Coordinates of N, CA, C and O and ligand atoms in Angstrom, one line a residue:
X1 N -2.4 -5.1 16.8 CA -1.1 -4.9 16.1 C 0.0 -4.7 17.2 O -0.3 -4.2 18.2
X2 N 1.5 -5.2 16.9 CA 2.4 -4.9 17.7 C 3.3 -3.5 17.3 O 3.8 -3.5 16.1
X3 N 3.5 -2.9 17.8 CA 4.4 -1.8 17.9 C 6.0 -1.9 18.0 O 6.9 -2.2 18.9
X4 N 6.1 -1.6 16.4 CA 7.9 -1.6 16.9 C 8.4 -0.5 16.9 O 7.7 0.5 16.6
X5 N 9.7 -0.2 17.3 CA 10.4 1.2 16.7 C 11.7 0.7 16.1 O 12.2 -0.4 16.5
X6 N 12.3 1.4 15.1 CA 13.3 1.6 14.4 C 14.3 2.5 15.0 O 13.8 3.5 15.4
X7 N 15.6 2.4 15.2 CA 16.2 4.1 15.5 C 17.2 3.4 14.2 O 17.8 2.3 14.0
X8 N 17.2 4.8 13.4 CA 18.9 4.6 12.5 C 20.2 4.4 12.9 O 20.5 4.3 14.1
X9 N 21.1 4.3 12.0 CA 22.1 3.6 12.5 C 23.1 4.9 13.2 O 24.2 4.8 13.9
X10 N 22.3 5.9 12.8 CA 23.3 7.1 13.8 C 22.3 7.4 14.7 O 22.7 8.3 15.5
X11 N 21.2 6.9 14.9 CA 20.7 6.8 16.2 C 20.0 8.4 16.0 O 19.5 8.9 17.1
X12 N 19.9 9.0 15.2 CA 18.8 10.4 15.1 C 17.6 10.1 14.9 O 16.7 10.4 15.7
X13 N 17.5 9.2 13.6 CA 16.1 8.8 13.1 C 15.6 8.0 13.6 O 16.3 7.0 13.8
X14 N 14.0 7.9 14.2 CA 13.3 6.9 14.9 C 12.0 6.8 14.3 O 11.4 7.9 13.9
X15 N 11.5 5.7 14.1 CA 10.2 5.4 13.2 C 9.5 4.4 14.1 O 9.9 3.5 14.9
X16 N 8.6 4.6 13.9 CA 7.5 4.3 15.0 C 6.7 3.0 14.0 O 6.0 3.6 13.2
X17 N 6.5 1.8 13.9 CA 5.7 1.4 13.3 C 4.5 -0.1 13.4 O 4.6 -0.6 14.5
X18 N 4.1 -0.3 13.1 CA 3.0 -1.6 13.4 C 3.5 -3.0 12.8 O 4.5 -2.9 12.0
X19 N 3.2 -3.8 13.1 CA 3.1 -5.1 12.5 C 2.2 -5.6 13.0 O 1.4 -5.1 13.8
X20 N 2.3 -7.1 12.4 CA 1.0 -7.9 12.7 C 1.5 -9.4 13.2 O 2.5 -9.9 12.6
X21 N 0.9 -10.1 14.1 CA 1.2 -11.3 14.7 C 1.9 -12.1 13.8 O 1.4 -12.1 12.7
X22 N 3.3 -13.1 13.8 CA 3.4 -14.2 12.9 C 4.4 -13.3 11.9 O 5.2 -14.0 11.3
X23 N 4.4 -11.8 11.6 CA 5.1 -11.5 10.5 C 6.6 -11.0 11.1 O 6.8 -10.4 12.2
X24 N 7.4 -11.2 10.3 CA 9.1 -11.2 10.9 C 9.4 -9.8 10.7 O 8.9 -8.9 10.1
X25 N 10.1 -9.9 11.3 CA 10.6 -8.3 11.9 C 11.3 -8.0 10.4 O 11.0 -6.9 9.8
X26 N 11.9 -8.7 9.9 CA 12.5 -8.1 9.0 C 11.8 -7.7 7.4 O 12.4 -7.0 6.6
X27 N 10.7 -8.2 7.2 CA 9.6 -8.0 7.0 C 9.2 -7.0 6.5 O 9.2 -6.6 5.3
X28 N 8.5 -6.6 8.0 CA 8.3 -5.5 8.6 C 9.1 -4.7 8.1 O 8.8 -4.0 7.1
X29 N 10.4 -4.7 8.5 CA 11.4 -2.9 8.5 C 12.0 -3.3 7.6 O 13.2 -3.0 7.6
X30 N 11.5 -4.1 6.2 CA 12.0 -3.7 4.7 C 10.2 -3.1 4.0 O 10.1 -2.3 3.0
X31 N 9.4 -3.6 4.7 CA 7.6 -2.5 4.3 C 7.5 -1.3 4.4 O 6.8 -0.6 3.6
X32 N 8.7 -0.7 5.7 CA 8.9 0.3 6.3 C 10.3 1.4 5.5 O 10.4 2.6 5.6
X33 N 11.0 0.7 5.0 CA 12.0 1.3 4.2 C 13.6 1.7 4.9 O 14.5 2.5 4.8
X34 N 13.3 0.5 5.9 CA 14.4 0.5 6.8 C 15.6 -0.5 5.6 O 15.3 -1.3 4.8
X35 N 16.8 -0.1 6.0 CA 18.0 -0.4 4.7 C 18.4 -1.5 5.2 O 19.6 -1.4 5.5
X36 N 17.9 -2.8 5.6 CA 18.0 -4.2 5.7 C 17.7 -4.7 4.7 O 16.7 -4.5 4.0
X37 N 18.9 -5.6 4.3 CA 18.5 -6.2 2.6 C 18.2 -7.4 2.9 O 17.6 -8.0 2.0
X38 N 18.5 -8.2 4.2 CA 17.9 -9.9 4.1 C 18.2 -10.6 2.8 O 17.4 -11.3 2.2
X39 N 19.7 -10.2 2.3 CA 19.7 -11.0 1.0 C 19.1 -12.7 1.2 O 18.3 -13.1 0.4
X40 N 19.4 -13.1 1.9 CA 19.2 -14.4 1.8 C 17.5 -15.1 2.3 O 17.1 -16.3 2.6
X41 N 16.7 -13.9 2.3 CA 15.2 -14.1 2.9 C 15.2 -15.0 3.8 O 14.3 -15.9 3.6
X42 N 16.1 -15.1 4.9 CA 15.4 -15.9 6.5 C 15.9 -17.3 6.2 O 15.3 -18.3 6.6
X43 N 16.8 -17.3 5.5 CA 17.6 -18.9 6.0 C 18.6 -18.8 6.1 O 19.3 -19.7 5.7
X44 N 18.9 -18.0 6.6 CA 20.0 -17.8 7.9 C 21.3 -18.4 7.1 O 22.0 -19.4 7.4
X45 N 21.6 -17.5 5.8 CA 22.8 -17.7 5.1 C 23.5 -16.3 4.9 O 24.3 -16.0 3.9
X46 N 23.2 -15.7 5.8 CA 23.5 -14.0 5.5 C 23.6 -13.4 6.7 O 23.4 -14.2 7.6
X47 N 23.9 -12.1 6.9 CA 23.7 -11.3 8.2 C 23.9 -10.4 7.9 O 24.6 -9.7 8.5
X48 N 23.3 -9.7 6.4 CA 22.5 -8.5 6.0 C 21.0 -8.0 7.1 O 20.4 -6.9 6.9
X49 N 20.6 -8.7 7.8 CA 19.5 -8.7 8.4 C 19.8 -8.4 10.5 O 19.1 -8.5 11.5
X50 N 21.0 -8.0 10.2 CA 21.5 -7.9 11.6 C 20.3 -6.3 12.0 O 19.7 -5.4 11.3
X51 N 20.4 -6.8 13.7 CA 19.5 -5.4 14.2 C 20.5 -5.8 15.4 O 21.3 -6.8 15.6
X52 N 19.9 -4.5 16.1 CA 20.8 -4.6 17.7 C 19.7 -4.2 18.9 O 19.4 -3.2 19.5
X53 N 19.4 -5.4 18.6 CA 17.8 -4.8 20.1 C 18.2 -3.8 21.0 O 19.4 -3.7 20.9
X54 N 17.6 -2.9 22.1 CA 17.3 -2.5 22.5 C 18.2 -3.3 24.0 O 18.0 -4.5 24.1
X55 N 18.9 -2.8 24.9 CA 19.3 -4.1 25.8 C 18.0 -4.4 26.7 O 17.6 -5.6 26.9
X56 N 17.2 -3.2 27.4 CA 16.0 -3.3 27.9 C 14.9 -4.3 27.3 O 14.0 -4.9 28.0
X57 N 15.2 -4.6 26.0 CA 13.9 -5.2 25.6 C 14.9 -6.8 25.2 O 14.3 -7.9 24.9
X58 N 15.6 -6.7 25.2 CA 16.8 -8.2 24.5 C 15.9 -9.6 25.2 O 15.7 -10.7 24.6
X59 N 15.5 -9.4 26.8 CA 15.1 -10.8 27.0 C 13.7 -10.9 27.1 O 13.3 -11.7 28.0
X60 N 12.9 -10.3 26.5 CA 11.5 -10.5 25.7 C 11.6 -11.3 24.8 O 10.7 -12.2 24.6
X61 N 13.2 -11.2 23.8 CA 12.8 -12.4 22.8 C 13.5 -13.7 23.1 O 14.5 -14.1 23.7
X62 N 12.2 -14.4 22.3 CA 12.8 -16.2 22.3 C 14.5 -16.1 22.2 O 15.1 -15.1 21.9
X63 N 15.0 -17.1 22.5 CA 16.6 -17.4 22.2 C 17.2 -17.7 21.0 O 16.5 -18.5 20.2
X64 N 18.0 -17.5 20.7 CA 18.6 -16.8 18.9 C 18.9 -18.8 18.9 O 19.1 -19.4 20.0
X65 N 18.8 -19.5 18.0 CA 19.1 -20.9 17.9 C 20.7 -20.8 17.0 O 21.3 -20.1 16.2
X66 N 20.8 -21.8 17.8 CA 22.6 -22.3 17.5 C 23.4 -21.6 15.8 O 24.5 -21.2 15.5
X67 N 22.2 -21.7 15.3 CA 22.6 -21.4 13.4 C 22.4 -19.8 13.7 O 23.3 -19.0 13.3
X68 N 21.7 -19.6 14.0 CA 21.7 -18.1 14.2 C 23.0 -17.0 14.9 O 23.5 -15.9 14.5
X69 N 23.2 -17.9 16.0 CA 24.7 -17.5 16.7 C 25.5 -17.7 16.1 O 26.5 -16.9 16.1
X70 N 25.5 -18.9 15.1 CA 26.5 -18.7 14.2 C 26.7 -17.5 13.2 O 27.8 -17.1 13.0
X71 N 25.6 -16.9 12.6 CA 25.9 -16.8 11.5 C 26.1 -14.9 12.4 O 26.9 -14.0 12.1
X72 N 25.0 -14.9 13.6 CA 25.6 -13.2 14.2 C 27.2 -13.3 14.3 O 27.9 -12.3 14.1
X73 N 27.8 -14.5 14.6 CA 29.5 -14.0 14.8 C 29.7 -13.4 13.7 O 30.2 -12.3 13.8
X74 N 29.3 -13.8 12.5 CA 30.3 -13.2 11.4 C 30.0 -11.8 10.8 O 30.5 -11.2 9.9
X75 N 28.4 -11.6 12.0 CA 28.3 -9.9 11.5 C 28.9 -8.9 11.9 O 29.5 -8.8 13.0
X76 N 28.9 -8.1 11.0 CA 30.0 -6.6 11.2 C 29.3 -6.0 12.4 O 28.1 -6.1 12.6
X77 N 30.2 -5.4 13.4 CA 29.8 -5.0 14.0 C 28.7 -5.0 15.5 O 28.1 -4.1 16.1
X78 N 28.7 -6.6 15.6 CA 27.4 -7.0 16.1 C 28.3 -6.9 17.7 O 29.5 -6.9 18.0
X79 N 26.9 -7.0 18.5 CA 26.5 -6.8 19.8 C 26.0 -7.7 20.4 O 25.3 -8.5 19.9
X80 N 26.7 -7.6 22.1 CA 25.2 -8.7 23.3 C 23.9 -9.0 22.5 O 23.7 -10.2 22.1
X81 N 23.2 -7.9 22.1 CA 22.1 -8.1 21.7 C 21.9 -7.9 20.2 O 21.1 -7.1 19.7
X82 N 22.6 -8.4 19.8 CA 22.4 -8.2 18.2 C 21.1 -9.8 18.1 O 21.1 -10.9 18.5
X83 N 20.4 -9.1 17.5 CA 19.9 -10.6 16.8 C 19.4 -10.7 14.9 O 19.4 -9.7 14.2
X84 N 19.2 -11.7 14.5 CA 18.9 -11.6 13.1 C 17.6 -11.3 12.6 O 16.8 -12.3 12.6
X85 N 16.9 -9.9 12.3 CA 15.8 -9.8 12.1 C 14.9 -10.7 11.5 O 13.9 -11.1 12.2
X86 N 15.0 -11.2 10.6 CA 14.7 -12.7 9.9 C 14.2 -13.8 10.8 O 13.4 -14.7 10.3
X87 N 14.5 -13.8 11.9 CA 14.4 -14.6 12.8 C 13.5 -14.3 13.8 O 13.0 -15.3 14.5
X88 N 13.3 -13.5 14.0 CA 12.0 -12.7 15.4 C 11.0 -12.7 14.1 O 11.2 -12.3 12.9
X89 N 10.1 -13.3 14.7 CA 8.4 -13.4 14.5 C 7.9 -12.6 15.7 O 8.3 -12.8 16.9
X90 N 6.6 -11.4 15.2 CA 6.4 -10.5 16.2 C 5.4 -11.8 16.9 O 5.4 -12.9 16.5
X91 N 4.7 -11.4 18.1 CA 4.2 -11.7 18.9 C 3.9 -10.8 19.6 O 4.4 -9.7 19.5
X92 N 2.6 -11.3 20.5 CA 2.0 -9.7 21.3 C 3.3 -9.8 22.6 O 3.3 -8.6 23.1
X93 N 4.1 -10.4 23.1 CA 5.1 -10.3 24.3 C 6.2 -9.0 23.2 O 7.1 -8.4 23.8
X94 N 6.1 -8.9 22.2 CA 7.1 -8.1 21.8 C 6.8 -6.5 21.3 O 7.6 -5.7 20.8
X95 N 5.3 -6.3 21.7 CA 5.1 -5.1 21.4 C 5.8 -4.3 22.3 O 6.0 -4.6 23.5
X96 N 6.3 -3.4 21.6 CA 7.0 -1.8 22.0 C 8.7 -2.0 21.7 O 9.5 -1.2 22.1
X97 N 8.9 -3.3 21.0 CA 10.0 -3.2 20.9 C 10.6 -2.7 20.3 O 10.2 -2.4 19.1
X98 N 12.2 -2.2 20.9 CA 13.2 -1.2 20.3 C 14.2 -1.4 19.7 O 15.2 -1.2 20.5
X99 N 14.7 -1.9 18.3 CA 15.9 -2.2 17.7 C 16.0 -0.8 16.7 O 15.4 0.2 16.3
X100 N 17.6 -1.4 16.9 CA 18.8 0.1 16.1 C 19.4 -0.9 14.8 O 19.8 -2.1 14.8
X101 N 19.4 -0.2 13.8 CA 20.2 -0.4 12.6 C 21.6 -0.6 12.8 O 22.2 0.3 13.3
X102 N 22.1 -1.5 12.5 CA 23.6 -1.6 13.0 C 24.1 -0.3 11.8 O 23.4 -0.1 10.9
X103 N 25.4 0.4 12.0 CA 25.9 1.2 11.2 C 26.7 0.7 10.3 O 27.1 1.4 9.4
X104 N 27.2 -1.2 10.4 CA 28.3 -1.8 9.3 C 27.1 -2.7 9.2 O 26.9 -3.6 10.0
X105 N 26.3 -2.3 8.2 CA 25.3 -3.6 7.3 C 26.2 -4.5 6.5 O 25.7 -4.3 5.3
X106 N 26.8 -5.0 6.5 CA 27.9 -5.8 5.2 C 28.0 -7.1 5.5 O 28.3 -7.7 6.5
X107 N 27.4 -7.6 4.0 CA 27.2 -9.2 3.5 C 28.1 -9.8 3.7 O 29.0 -8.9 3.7
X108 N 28.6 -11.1 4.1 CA 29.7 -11.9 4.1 C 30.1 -11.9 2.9 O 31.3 -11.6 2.8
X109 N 29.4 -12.1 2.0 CA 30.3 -12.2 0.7 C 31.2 -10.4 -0.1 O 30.7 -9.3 -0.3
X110 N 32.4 -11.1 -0.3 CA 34.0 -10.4 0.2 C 34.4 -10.2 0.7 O 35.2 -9.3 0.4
X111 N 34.4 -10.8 1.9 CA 35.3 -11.0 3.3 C 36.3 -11.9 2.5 O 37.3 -12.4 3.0
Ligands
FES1 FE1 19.8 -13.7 5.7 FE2 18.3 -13.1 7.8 S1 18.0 -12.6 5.8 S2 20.1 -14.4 7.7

């Protein structure tokens, strides 16, 4: 099993939890009850699914693909390391990793 952590978006709450090879992060921390809605389930028509890795752990993961950078510009609030949970498939290179809840979760739609 790979090991992720959660911290909330005020950064008090930290959740400690497992996944399993092949299954997406976001996945995972909607199993877990983390407030990621992934409206658009992983085809990258949304950025309800924003996290903000960890910067220590940021270049463990694969590189965000071109549609993906697109679609983080238009998330609220995003970061260097923001990436789209939807998009990270765990792998054993990603155990112990640390993403934060962004604090503006908000859909493109009503911009
Ligand atoms: Fe919509 Fe990830 S769930 S882009």
């Amino acid at each position: 099993m790979i090991a992720i952590r959660f911290i909330s978006a005020n950064g008090i709450a930290t959740q400690a939890v497992e996944g399993a090879e092949g299954e997406s992060l976001l996945a995972l921390a909607q199993a877990h009850g983390q407030p990621l809605e992934g409206t658009c389930e992983g085809s990258l028509a949304c950025s309800t699914c924003h996290v903000i890795v960890a910067a220590d752990d940021f270049a463990r993961l694969p590189p965000a693909s071109e549609e993906e950078e697109d679609m983080l510009d238009l998330a609220a609030g995003a970061t260097r390391t923001s990436r789209l949970a939807c998009q990270i498939m765990l792998t054993p290179a990603l155990d112990g990793l640390t993403v934060r809840i962004p604090s503006e979760a908000r859909d493109m739609r009503g911009r």
